[in-house]
mmCIF file of C-alpha atoms and ligand atoms in Angstrom:
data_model
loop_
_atom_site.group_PDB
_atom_site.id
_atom_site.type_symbol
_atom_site.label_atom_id
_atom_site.label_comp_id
_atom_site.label_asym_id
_atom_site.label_seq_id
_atom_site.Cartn_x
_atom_site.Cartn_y
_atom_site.Cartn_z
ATOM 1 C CA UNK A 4 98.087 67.758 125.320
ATOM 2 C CA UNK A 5 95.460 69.149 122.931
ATOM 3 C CA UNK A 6 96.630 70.388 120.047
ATOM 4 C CA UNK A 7 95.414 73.548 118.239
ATOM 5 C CA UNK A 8 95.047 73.394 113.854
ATOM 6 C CA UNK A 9 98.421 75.630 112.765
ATOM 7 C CA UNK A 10 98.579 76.939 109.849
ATOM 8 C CA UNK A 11 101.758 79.098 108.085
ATOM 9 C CA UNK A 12 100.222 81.965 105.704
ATOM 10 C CA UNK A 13 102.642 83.012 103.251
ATOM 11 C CA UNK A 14 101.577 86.069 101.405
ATOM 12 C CA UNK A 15 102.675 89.858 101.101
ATOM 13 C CA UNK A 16 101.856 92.352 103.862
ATOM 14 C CA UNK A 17 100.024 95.077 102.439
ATOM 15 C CA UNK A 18 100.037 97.812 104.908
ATOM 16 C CA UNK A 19 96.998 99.878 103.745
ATOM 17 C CA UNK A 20 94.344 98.187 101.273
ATOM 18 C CA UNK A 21 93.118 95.237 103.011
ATOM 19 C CA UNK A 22 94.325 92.217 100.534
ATOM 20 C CA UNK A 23 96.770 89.173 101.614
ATOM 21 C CA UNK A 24 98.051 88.616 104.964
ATOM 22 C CA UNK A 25 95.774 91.815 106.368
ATOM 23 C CA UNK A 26 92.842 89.539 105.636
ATOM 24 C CA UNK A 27 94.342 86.182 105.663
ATOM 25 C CA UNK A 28 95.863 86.356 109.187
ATOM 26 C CA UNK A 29 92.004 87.963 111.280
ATOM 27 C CA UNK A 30 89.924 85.269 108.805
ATOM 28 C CA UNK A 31 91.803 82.226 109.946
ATOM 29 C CA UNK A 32 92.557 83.310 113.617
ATOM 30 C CA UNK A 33 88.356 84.169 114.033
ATOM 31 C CA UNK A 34 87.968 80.564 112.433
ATOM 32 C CA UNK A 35 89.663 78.916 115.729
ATOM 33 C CA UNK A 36 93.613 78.184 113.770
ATOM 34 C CA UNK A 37 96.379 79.230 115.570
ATOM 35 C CA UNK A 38 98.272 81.205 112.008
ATOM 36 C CA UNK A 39 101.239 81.638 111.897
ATOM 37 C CA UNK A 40 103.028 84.299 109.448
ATOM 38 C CA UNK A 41 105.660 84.194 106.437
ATOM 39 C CA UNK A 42 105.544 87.758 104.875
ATOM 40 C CA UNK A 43 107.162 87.883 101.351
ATOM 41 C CA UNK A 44 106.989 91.369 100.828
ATOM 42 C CA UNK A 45 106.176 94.681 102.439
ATOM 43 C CA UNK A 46 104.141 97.101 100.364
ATOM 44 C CA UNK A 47 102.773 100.863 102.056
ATOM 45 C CA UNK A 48 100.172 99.716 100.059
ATOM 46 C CA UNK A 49 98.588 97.090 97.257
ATOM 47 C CA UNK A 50 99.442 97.445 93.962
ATOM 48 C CA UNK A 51 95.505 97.504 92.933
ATOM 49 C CA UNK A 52 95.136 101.797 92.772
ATOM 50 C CA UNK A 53 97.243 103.433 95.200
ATOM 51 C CA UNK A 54 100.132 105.278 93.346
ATOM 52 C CA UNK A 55 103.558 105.024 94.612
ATOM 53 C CA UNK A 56 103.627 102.178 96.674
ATOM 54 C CA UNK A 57 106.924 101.443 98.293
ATOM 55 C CA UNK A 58 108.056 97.459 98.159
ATOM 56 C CA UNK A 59 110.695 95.616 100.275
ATOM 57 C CA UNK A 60 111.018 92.103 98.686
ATOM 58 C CA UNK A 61 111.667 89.504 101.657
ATOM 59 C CA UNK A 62 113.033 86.921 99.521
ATOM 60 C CA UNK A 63 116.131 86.831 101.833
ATOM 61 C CA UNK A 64 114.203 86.303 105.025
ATOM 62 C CA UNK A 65 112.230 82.872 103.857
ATOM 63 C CA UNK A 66 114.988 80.333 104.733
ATOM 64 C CA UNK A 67 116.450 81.873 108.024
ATOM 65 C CA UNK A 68 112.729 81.878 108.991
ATOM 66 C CA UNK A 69 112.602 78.041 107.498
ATOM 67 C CA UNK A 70 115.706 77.444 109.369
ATOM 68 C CA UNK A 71 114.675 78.594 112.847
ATOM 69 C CA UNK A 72 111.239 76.534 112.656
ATOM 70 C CA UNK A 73 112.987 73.895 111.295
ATOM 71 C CA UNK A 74 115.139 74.152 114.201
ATOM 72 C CA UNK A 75 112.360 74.118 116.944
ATOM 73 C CA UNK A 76 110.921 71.409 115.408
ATOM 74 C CA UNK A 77 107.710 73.481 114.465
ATOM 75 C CA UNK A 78 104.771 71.468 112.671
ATOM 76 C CA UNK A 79 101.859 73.184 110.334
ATOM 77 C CA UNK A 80 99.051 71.207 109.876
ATOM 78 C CA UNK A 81 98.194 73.607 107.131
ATOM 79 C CA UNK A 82 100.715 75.603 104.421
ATOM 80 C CA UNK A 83 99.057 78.262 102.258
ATOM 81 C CA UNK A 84 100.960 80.942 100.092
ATOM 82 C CA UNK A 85 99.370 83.388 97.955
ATOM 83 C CA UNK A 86 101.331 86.838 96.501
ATOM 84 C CA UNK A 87 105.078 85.697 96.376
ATOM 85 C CA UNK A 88 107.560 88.695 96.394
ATOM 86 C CA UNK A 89 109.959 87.367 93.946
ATOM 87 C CA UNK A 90 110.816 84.699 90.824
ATOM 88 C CA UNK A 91 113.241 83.433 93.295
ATOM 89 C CA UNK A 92 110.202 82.717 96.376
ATOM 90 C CA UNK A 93 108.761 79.928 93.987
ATOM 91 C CA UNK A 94 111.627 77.867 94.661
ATOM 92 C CA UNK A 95 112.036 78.935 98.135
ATOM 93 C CA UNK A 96 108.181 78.290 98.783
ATOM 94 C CA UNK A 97 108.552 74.806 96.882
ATOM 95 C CA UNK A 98 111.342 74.230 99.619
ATOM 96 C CA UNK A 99 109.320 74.922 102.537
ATOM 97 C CA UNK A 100 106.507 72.589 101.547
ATOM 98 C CA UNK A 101 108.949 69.950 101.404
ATOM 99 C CA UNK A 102 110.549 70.770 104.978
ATOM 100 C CA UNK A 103 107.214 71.312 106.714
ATOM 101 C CA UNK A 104 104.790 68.346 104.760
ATOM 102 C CA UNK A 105 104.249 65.586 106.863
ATOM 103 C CA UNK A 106 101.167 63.021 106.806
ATOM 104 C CA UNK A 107 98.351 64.774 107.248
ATOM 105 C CA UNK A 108 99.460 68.683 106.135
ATOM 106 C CA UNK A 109 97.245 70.499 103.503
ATOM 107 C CA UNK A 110 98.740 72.593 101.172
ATOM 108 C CA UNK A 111 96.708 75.145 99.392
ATOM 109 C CA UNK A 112 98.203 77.684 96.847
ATOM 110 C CA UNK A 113 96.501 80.475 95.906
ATOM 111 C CA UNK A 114 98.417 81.358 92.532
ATOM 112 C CA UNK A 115 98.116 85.198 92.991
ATOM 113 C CA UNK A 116 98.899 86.821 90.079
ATOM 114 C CA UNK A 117 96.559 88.514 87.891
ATOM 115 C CA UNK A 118 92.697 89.272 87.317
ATOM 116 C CA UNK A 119 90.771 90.057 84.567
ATOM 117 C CA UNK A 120 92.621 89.251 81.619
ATOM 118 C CA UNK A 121 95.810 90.585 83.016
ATOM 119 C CA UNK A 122 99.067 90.454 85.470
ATOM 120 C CA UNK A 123 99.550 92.390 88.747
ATOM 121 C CA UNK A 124 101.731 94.889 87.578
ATOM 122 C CA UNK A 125 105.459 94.023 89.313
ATOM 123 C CA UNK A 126 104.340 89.972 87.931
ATOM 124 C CA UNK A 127 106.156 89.021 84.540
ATOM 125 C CA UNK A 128 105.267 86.010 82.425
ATOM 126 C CA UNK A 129 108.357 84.082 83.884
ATOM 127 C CA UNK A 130 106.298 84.375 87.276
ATOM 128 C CA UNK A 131 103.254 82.861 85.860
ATOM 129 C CA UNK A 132 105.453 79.557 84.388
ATOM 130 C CA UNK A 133 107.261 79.337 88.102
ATOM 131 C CA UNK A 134 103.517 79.846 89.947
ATOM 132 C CA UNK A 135 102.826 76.409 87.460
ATOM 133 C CA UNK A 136 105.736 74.128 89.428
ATOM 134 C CA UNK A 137 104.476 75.450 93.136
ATOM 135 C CA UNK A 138 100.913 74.324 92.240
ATOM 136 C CA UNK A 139 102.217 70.959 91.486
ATOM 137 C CA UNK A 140 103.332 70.811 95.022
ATOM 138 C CA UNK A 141 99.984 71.387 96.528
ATOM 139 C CA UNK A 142 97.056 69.339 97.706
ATOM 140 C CA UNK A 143 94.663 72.364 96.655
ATOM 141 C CA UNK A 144 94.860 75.214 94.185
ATOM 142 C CA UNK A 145 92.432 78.125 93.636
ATOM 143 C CA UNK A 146 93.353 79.886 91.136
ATOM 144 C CA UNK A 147 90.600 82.445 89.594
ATOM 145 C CA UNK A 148 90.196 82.058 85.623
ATOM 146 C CA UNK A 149 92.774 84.708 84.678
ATOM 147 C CA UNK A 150 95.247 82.454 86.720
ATOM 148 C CA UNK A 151 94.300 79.610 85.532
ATOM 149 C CA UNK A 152 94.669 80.718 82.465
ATOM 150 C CA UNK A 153 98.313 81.708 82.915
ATOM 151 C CA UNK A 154 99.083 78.324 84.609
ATOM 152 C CA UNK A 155 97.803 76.522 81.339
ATOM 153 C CA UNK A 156 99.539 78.948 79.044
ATOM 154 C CA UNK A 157 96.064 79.286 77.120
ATOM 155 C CA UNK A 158 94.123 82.740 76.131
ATOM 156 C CA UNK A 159 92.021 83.918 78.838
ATOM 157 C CA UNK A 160 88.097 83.722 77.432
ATOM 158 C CA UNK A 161 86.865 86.117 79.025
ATOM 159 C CA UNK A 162 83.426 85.930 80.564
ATOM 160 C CA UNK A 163 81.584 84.152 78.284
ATOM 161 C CA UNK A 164 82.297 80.604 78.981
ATOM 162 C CA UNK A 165 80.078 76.969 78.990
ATOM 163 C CA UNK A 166 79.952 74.575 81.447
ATOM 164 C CA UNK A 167 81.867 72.167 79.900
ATOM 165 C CA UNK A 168 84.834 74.987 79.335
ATOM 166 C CA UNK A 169 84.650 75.415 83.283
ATOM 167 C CA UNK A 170 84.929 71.583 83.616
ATOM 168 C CA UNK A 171 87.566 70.751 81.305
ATOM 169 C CA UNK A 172 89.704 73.717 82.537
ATOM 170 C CA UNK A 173 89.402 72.056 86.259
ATOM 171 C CA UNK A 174 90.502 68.870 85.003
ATOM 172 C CA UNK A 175 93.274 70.745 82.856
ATOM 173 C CA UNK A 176 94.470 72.101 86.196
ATOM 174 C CA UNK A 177 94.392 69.331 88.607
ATOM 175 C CA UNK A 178 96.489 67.356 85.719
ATOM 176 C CA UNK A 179 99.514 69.796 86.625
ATOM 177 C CA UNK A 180 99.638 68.312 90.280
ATOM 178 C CA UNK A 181 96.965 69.165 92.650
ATOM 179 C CA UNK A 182 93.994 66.591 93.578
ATOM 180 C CA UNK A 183 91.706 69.500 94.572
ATOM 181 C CA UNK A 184 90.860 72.853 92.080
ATOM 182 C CA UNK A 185 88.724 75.395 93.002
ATOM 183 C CA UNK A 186 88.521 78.286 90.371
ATOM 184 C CA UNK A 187 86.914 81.241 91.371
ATOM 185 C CA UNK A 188 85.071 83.954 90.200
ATOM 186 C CA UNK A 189 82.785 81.445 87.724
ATOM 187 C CA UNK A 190 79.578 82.941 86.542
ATOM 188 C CA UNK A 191 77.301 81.020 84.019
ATOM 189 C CA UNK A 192 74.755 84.500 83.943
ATOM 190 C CA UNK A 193 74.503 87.518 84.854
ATOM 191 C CA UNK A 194 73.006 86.838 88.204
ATOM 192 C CA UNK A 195 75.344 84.363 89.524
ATOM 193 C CA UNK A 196 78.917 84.144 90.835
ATOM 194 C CA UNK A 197 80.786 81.864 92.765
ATOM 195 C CA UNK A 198 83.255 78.796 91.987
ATOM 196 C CA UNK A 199 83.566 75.332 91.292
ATOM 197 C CA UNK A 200 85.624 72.137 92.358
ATOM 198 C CA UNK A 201 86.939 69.520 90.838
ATOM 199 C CA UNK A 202 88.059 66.748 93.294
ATOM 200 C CA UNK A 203 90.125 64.204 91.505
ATOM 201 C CA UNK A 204 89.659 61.729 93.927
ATOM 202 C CA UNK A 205 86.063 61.015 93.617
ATOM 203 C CA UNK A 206 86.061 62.580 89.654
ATOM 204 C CA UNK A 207 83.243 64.822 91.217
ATOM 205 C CA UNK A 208 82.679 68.499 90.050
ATOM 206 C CA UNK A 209 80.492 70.768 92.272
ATOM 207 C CA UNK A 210 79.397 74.761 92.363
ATOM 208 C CA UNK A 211 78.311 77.109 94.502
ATOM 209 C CA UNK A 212 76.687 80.484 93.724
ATOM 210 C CA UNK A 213 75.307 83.901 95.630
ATOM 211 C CA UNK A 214 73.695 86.750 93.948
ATOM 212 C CA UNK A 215 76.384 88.343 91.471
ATOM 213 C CA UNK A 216 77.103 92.223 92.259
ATOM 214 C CA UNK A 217 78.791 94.443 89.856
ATOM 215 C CA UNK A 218 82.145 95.857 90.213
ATOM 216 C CA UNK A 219 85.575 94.937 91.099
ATOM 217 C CA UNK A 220 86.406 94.860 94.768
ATOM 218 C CA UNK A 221 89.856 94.017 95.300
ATOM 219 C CA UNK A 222 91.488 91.600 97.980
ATOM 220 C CA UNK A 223 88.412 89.365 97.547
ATOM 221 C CA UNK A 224 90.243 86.402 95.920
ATOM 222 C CA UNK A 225 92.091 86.562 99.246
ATOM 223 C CA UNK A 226 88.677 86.696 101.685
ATOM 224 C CA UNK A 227 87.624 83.644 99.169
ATOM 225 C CA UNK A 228 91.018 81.539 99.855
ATOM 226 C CA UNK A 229 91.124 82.432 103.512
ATOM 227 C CA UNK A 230 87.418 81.240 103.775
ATOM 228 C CA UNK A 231 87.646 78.290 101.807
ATOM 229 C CA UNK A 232 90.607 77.229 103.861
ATOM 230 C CA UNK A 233 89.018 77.993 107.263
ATOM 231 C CA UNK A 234 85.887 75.596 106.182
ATOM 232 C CA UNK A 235 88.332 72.790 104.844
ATOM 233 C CA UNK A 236 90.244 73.022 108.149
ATOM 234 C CA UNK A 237 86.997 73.098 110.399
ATOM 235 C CA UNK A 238 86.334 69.595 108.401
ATOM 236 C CA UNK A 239 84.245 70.263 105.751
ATOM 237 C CA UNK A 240 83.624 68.473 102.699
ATOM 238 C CA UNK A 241 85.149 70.598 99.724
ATOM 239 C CA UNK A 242 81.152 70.716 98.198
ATOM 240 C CA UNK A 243 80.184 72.751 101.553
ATOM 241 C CA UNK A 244 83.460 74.352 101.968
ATOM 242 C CA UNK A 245 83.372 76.248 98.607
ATOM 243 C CA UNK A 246 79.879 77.311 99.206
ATOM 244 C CA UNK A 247 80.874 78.357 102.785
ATOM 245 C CA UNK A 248 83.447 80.634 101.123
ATOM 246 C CA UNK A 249 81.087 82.029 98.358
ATOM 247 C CA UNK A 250 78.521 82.940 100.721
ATOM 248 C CA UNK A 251 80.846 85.164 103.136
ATOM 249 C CA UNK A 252 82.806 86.118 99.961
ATOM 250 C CA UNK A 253 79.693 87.725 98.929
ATOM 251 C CA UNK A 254 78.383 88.940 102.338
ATOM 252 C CA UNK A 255 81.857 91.372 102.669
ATOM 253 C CA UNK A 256 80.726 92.776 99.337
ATOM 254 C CA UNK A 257 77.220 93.399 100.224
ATOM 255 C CA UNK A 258 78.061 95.326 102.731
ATOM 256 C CA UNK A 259 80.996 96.874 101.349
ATOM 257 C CA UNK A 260 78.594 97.997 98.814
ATOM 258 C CA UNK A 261 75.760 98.956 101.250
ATOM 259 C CA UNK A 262 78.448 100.862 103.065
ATOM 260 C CA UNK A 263 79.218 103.097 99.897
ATOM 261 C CA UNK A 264 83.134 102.321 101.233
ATOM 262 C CA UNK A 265 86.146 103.310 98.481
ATOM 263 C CA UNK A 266 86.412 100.201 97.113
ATOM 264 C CA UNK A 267 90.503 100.162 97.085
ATOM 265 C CA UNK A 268 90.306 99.602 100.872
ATOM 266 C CA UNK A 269 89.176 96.280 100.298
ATOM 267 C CA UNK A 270 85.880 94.520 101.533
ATOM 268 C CA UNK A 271 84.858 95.305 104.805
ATOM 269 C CA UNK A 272 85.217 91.640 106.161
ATOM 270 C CA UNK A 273 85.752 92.001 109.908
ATOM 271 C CA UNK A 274 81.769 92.878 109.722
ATOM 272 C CA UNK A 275 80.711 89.638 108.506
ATOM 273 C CA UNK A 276 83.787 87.188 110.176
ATOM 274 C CA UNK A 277 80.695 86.578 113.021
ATOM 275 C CA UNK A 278 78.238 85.231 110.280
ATOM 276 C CA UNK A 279 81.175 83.570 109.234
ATOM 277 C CA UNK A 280 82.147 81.635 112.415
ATOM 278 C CA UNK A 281 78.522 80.849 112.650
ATOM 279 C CA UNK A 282 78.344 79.137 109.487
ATOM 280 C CA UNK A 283 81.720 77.308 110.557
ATOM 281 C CA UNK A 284 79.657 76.272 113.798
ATOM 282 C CA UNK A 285 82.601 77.608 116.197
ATOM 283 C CA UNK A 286 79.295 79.371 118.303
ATOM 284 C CA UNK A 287 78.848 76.151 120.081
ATOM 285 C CA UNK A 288 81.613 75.724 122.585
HETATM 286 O O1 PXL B 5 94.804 90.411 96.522
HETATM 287 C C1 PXL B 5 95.873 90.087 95.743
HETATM 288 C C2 PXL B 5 97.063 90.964 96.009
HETATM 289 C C3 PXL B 5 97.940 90.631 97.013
HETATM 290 N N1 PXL B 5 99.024 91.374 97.290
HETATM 291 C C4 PXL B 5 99.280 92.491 96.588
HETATM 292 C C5 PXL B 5 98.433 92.908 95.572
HETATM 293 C C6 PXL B 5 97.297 92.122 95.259
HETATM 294 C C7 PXL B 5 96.407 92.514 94.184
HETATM 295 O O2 PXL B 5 96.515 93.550 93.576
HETATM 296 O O3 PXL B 5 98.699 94.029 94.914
HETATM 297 C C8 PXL B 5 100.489 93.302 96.920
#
């Protein structure tokens, strides 16, 4: 029998804002992977500028979920976790990597946990150490440089930043487990934004940029990941994958932007998920 690429998201279901699984789940699916779901917390909302939001932690759900895949012998080819609902989830997570890894099975963390300089709001320091041990458990991180910051327990810069900063930082971060880095939301000018990668394997650093546009739009760390992932599952190289994911990164905020859409919704990404299956080459078959 053929056998379809399965991946197990395991973020936070934001009901309104589009941010984690909301975008995680349609990006992956329109990229041809048959995604499964691990929700680690329902919010009405995201915690990015709605007031109010209401938050059910589903800490308590991960290992009877674990248990009954476990059970029917369910394989992933791909695990990726992003917004954890709890201190406790790290461990839990950490668990589930070990009881669904076998030869062959990427794991990607996304270390969701702050931006610009600062924590999501229900995140506490302790959060940022724990989000340090899962990223030694994966194959890939992409943390952006807030994040990465946290994981290293070092100041965040800022935006002003050299090269060699970026580099060593990569480095710096694949040293706490993970072969592959990407960091996003790197900009060497004012024109430019994107990410690089640091694959430990080959020692090689790469970049990839699109035009920079001003303004925070929120869930797009998760359009990045879910991109970056889709390309690294449809078998590209991590050089081609990252630019893959910059480019459609930065297509949902053109037109976003174009759009004049309330930028708390999120991106507008189910627009541009045909350009991105085209750059995937899924338009073939
Ligand atoms: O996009 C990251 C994210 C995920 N989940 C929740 C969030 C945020 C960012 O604010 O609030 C609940």
């Amino acid at each position: 029998m053929n056998k379809q690429t399965r991946v197990a998201a395991i973020h936070d279901i934001s009901c309104v804002g589009r941010c984690s699984l909301t975008v995680a789940l349609p990006i992956l699916s329109a990229a041809g992977l048959d995604t499964s779901v691990l929700p680690t917390a329902i919010l009405s909302t995201h915690t990015g500028g709605f007031e109010g939001f209401t938050y059910r932690d589903l800490t308590e759900d991960i290992k009877p979920i674990s248990n009954h895949w476990q059970s029917l012998n369910i394989k992933f080819d791909a695990l990726y976790s992003g917004f954890l609902g709890s201190f406790e989830q790290i461990d839990l997570v950490a668990d589930l990597f070990d009881t669904f890894r076998s030869d062959g099975t990427l794991v990607m963390v996304d270390p969701v946990m702050a931006d610009n300089g600062v924590l999501y709001s229900i995140y506490s320091p302790e959060m940022a150490k724990g989000m340090t041990k899962l990223c030694a458990k994966a194959d890939i991180i992409v943390p952006n440089l807030t994040e990465a910051a946290f994981l290293l327990d070092e100041e965040y810069i800022g935006e002003n930043y050299s090269q060699e900063y970026i580099e060593k930082t990569l480095k710096k971060l694949s040293s706490l487990g993970a072969k592959k880095v990407v960091l996003s939301g790197v900009s060497f000018g004012k024109d430019k934004l994107g990410a690089a990668a640091y694959n430990s394997d080959t020692g090689k650093v790469s970049y990839a940029f699109n035009d920079k546009i001003e303004g925070y739009f929120h869930g797009t760390g998760d359009v990045f990941g879910s991109a970056l992932l889709s390309a690294i599952l449809n078998d590209f190289p991590l050089e081609k994958a990252i630019q893959i994911a910059v480019d459609y990164t930065h297509k949902c905020i053109c037109l976003t932007q174009k759009a004049e859409l309330e930028k708390r919704y999120g991106v507008c990404f189910e627009k541009a998920l045909p350009y991105l299956i085209k750059e995937l080459g899924l338009l073939n078959d």
